[in-house]
PDB file of C-alpha atoms in Angstrom:
ATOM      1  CA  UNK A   1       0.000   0.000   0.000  1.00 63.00           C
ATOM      2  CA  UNK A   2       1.442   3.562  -0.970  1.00 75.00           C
ATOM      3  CA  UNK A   3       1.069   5.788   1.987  1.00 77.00           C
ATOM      4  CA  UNK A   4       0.957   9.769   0.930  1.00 83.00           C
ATOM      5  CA  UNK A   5       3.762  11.867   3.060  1.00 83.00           C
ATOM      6  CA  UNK A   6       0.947  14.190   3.347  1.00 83.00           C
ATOM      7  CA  UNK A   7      -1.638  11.670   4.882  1.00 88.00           C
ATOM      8  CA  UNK A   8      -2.543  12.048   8.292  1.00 88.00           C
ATOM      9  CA  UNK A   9      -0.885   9.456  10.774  1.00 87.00           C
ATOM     10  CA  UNK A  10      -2.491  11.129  13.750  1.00 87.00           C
ATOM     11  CA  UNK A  11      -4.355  13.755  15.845  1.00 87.00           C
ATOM     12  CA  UNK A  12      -2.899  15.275  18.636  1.00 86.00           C
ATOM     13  CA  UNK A  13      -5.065  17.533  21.138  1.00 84.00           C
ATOM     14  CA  UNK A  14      -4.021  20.938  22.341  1.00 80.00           C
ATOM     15  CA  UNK A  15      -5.212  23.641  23.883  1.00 71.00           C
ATOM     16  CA  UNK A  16      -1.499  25.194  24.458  1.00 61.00           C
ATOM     17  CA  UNK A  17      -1.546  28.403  27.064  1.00 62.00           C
ATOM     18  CA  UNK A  18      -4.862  29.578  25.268  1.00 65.00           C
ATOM     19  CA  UNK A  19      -6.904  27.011  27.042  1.00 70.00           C
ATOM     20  CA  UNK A  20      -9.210  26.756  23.412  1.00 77.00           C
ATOM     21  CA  UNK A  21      -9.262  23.225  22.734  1.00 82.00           C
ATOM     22  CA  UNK A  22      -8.054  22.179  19.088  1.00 88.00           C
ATOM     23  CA  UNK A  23      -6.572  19.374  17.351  1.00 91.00           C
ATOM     24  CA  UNK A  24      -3.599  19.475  15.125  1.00 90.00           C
ATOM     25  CA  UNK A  25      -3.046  16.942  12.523  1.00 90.00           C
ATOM     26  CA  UNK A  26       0.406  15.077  12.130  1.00 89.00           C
ATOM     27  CA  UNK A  27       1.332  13.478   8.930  1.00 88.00           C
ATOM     28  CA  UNK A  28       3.309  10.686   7.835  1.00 89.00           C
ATOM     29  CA  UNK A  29       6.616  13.240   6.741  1.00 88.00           C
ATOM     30  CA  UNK A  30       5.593  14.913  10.049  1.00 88.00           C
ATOM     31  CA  UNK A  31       5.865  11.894  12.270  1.00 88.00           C
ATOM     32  CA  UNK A  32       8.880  10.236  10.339  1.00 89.00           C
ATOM     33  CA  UNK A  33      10.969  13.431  10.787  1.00 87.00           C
ATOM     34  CA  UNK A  34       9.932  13.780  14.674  1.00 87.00           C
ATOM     35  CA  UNK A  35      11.059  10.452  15.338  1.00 89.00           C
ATOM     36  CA  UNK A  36      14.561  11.186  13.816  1.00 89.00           C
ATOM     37  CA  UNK A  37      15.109  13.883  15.250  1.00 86.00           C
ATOM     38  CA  UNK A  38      14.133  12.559  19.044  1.00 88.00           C
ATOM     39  CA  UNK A  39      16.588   9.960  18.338  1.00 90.00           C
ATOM     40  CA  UNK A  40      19.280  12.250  17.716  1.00 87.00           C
ATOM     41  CA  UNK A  41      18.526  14.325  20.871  1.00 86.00           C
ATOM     42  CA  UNK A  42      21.205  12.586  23.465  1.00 88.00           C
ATOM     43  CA  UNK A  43      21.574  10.507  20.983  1.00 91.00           C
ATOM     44  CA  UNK A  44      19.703   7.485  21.860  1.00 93.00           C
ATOM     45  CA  UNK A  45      20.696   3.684  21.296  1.00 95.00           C
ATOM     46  CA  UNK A  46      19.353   0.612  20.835  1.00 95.00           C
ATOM     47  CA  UNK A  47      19.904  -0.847  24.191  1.00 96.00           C
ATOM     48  CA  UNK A  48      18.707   2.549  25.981  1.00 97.00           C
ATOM     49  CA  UNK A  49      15.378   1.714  28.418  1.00 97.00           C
ATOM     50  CA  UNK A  50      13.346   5.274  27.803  1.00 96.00           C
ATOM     51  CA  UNK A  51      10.914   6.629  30.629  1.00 96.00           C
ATOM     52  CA  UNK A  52       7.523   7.419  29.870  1.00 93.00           C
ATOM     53  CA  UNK A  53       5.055   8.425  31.608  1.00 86.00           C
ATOM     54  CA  UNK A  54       1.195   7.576  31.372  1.00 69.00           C
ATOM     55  CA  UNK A  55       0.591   9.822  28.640  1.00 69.00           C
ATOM     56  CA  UNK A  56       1.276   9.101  25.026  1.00 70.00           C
ATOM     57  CA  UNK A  57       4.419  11.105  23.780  1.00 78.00           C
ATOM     58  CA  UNK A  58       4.156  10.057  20.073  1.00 84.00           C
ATOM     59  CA  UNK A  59       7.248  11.723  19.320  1.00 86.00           C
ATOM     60  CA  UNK A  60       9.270   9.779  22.016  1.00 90.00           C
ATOM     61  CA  UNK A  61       7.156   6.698  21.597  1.00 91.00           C
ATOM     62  CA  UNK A  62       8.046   6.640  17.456  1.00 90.00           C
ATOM     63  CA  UNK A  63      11.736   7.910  18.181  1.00 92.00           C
ATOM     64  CA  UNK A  64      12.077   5.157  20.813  1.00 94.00           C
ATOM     65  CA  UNK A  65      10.667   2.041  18.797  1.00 93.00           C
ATOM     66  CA  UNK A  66      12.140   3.212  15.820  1.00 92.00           C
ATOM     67  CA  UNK A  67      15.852   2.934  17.332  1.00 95.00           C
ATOM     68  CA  UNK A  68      14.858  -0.068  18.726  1.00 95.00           C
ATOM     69  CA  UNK A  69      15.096   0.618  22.447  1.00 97.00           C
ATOM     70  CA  UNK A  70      12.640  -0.185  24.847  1.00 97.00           C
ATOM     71  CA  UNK A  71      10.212   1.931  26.393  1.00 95.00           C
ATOM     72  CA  UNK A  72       9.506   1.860  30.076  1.00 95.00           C
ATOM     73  CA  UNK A  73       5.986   2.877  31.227  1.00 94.00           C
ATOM     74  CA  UNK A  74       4.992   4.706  34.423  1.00 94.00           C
ATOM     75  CA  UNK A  75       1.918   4.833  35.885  1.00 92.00           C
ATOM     76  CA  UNK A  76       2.126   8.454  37.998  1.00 91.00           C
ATOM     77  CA  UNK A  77      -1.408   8.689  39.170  1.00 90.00           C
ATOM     78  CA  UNK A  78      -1.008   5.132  40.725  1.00 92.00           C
ATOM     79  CA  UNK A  79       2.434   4.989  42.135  1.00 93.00           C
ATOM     80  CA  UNK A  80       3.387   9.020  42.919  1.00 93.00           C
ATOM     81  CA  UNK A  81       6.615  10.435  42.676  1.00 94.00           C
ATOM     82  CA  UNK A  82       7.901   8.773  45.817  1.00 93.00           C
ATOM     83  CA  UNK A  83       8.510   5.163  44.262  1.00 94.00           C
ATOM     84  CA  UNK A  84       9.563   6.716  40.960  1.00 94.00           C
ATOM     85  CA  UNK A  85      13.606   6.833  41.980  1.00 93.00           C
ATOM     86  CA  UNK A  86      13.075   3.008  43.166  1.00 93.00           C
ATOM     87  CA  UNK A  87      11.069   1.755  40.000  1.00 95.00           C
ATOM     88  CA  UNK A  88      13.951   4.078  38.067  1.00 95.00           C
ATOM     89  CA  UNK A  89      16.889   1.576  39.330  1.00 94.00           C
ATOM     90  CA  UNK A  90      14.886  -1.542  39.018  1.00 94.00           C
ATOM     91  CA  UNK A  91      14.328  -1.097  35.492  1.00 96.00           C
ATOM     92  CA  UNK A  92      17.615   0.377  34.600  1.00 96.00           C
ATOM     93  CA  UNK A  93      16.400   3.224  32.982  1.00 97.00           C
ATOM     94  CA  UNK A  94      18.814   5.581  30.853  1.00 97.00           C
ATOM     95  CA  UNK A  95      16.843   8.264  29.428  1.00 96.00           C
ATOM     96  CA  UNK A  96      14.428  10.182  31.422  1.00 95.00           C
ATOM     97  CA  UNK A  97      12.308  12.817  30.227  1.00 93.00           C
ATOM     98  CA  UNK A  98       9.903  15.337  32.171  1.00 92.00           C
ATOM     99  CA  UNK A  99       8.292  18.980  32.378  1.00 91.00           C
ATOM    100  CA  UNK A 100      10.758  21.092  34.566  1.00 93.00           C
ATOM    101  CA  UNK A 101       8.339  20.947  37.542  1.00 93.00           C
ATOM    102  CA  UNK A 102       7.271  17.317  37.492  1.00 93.00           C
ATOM    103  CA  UNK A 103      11.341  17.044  37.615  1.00 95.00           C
ATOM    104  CA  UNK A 104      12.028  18.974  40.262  1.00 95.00           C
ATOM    105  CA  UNK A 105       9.136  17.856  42.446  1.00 95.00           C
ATOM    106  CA  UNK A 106      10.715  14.010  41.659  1.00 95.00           C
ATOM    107  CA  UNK A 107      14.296  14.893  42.858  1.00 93.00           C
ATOM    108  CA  UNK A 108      12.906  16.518  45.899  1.00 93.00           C
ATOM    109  CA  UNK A 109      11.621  13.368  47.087  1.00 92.00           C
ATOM    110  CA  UNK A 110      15.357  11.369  46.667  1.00 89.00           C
ATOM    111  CA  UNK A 111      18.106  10.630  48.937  1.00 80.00           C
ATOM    112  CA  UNK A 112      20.467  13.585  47.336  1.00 67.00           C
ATOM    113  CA  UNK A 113      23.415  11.147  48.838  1.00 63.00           C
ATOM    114  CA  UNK A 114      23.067   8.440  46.484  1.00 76.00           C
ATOM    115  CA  UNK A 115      22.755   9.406  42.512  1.00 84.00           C
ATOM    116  CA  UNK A 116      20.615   7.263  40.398  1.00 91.00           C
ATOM    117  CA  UNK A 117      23.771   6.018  37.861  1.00 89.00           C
ATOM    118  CA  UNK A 118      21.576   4.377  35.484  1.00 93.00           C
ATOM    119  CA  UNK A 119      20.313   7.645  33.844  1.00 95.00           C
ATOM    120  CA  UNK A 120      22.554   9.213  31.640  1.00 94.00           C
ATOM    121  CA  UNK A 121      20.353  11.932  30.041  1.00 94.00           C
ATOM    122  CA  UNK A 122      17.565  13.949  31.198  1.00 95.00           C
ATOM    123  CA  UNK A 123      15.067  15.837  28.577  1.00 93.00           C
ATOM    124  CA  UNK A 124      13.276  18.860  29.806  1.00 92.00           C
ATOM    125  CA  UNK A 125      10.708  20.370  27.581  1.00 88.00           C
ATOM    126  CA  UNK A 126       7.105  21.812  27.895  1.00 83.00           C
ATOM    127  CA  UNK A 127       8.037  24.562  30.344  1.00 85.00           C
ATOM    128  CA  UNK A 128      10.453  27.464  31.108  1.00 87.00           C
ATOM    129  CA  UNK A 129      14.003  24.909  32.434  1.00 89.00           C
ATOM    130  CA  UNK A 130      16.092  27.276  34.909  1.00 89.00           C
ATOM    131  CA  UNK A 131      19.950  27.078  35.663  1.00 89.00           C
ATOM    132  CA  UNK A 132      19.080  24.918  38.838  1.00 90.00           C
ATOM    133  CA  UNK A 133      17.764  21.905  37.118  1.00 92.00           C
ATOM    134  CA  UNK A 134      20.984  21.241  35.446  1.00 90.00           C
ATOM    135  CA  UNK A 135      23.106  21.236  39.067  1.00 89.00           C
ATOM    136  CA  UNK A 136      19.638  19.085  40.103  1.00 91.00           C
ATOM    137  CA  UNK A 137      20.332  16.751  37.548  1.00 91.00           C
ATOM    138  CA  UNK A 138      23.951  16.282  38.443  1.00 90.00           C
ATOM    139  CA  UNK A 139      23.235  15.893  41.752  1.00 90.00           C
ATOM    140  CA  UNK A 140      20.328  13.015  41.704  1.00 92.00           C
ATOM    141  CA  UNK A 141      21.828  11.516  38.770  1.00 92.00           C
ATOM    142  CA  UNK A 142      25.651  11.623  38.538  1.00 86.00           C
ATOM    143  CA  UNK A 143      28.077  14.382  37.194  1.00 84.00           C
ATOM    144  CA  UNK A 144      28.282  12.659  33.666  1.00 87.00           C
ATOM    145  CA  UNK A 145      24.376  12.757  33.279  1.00 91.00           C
ATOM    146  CA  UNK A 146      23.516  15.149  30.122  1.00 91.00           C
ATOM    147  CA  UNK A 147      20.676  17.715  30.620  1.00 93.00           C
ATOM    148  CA  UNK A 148      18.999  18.946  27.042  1.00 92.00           C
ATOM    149  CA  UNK A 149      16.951  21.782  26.996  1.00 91.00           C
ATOM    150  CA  UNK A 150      13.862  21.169  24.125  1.00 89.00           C
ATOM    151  CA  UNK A 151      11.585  24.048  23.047  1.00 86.00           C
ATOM    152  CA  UNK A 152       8.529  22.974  21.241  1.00 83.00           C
ATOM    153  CA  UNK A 153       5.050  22.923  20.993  1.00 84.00           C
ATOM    154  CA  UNK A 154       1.864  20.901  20.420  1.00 82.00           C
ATOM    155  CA  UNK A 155       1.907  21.859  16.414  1.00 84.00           C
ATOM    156  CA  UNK A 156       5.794  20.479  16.247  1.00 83.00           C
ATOM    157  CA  UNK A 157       6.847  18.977  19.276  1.00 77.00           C
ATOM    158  CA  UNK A 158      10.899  19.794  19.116  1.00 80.00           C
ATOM    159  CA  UNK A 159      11.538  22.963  17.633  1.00 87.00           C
ATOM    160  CA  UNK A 160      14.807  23.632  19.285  1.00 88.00           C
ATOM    161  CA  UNK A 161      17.252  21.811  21.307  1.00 88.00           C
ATOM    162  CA  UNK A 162      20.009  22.650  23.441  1.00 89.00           C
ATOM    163  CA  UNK A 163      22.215  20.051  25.278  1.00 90.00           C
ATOM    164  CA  UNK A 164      24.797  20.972  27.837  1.00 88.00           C
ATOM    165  CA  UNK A 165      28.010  19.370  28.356  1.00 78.00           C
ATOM    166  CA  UNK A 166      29.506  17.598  31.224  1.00 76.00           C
ATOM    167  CA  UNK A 167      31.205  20.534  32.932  1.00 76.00           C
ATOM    168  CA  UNK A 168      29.510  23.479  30.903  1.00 79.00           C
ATOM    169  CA  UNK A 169      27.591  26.186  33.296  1.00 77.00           C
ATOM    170  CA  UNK A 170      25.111  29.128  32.031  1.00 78.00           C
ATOM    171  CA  UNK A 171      26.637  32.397  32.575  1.00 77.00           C
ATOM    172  CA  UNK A 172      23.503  34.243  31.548  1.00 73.00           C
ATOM    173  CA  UNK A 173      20.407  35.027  33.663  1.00 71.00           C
ATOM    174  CA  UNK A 174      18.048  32.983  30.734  1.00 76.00           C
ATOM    175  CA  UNK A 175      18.647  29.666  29.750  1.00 82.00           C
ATOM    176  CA  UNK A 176      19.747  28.526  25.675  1.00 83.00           C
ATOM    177  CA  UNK A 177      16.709  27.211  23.610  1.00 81.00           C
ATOM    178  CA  UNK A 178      19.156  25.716  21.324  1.00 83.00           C
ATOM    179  CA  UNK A 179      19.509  25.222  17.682  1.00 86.00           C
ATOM    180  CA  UNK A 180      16.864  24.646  14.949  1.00 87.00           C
ATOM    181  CA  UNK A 181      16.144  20.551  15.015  1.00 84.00           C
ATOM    182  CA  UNK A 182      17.033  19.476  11.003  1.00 81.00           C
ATOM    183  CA  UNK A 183      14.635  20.700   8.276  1.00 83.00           C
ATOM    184  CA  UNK A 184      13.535  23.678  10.559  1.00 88.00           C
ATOM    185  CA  UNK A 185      14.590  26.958  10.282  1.00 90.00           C
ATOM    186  CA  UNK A 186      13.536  29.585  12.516  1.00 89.00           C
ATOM    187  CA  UNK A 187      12.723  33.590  11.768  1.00 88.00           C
ATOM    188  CA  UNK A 188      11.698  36.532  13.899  1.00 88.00           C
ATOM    189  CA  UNK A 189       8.398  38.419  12.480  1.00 85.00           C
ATOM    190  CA  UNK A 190       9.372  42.238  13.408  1.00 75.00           C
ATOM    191  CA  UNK A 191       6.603  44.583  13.910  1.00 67.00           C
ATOM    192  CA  UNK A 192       7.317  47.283  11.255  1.00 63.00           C
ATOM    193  CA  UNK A 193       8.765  50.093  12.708  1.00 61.00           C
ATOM    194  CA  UNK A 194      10.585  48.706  15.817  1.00 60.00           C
ATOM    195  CA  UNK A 195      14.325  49.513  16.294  1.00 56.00           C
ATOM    196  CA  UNK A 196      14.706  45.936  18.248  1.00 66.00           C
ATOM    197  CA  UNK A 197      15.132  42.791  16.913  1.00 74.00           C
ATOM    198  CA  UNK A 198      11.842  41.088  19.038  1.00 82.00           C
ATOM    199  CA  UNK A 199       8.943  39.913  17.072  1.00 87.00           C
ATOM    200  CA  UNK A 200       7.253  36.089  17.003  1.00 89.00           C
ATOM    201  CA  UNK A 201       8.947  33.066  16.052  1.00 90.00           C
ATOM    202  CA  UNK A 202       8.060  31.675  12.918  1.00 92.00           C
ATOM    203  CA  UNK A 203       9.378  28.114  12.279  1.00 92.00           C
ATOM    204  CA  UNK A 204       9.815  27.348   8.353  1.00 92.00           C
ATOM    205  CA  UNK A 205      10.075  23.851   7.037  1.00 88.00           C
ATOM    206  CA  UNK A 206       9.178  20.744   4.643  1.00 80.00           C
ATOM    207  CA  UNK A 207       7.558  18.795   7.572  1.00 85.00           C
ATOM    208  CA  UNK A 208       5.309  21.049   9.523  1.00 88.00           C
ATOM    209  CA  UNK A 209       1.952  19.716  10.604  1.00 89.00           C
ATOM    210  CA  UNK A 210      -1.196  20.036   8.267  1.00 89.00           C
ATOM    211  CA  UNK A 211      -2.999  22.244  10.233  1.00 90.00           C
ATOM    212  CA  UNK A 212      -5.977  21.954  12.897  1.00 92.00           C
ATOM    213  CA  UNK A 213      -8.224  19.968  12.215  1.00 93.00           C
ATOM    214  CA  UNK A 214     -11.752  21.628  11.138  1.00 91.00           C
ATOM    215  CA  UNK A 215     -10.615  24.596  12.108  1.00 92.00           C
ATOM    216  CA  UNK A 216      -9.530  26.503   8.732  1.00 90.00           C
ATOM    217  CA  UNK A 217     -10.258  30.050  10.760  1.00 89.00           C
ATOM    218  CA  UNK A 218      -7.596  29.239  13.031  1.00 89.00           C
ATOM    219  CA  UNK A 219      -4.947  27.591  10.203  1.00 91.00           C
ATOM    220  CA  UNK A 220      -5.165  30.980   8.183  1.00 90.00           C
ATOM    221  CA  UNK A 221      -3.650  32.834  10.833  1.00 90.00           C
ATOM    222  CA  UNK A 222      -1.098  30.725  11.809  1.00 91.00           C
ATOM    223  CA  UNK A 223      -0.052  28.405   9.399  1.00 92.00           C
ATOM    224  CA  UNK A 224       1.748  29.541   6.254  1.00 90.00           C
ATOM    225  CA  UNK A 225       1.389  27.893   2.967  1.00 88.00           C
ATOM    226  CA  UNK A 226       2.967  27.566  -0.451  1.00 86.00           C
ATOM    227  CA  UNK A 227       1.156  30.056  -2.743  1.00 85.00           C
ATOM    228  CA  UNK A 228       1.333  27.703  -6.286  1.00 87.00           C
ATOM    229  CA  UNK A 229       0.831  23.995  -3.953  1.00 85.00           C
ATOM    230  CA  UNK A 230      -1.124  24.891  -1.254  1.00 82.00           C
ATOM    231  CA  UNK A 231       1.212  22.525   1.025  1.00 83.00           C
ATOM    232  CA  UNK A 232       1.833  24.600   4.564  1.00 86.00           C
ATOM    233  CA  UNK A 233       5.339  25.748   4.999  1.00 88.00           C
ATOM    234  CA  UNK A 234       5.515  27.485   8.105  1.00 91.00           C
ATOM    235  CA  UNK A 235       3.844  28.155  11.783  1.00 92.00           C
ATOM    236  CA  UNK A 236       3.548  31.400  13.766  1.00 92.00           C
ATOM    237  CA  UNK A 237       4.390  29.656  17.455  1.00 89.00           C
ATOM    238  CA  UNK A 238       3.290  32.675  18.994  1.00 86.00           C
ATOM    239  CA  UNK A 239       5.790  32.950  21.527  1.00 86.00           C
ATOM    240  CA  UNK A 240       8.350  36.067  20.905  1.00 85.00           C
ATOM    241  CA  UNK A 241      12.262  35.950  20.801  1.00 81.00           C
ATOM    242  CA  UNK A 242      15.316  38.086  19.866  1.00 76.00           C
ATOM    243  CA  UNK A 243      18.043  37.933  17.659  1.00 67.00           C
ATOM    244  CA  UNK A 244      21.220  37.732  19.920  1.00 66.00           C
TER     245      UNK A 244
END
């Protein structure tokens, strides 16, 4: 069976920080190209055991089976954060991946004396990460442990990613997004007129989403499409950055 790039694989719901519920549609370029590129994050291998929690990640899910490691499932609402750093040993996991303040509420509740050695990289991403979590991380989970820092969103998943190395500290008072993840590049739309470089991020590429689904009011304003094929091209994320 010939499967379209184009075709919808899945539909993911959203409501963001607008708290308007939508649903954005992933296709099959989309979801191919998200699992590379979450394979590449730490980079993962084969014989990495990846931490998920009870909610479906596709991105890490795809990126996971793809590379042929094994995914490790954990039910939160049944067994807390307190047995997490237990159930973390016993099933030798390697990769661990959380929102900034699901992570730091986990660490709080671990014996700061003994670091969990298994894990040797921990993904933030969903929230704002602060300089702390990466001395956290080092703490709970040995010095060699790498922290990556992943901005993305609902309509993308990683946009940007930003790893830090063993003995590298942030100087700065805000914390690196990163680089572009491949076959994205990212602008700044400046308000006409202003002397700064701050406007919204716009995110261009061959394998952004298709849009929301039924909701062609909402894709005109914020998804951008090729003129002569109609294919979209771009996103307006919303958010606002600088050039530095």
């Amino acid at each position: 069976r010939n499967i379209s790039q184009q075709q919808v694989a899945y539909i993911r719901h959203t409501s963001g920080s607008t708290g308007d519920p939508k649903w954005v549609m992933h296709n099959q370029k989309t979801a191919l190209v998200l699992a590379h590129s979450f394979m590449g994050s730490v980079p993962l291998h084969e014989n990495d055991r990846v931490f998920l929690l009870n909610t479906f990640w596709h991105t890490l899910v795809h990126g996971t089976l793809a590379r042929g490691a094994t995914l490790c499932l954990y039910d939160l609402r049944k067994d807390g954060f307190d047995r997490m750093g237990n159930w973390l040993k016993e099933n030798g996991v390697t990769v661990f991946s959380l929102v900034p303040s699901a992570f730091r509420r986990f660490c709080a509740t671990l014996d700061q004396a003994e670091a969990i050695a298994t894990i040797r990289a921990v993904i933030l991403s969903g929230e704002m990460m602060s300089k702390p979590d990466i001395a956290l991380a080092r703490t709970c989970f040995g010095p060699g442990c790498k922290v990556a820092n992943a901005y993305g969103c609902s309509e993308l998943a990683h946009i940007a990613l930003y790893t830090f190395g063993e003995d590298e500290d942030v100087t700065g008072a805000t914390m690196p997004a990163g680089y572009p993840t491949d076959g994205l590049n990212i602008s700044i739309d400046k308000e006409p007129g202003e002397s700064e470089e701050v406007g919204e991020i716009i995110v261009h590429g061959s394998h952004v989403t298709s849009g929301y689904w039924g909701r062609e009011d909402l894709n005109e304003r914020t998804y951008l499409t090729d003129e002569n094929t109609g294919e979209v091209i771009g996103f307006r994320t919303g958010d606002f950055g600088w050039i530095d």
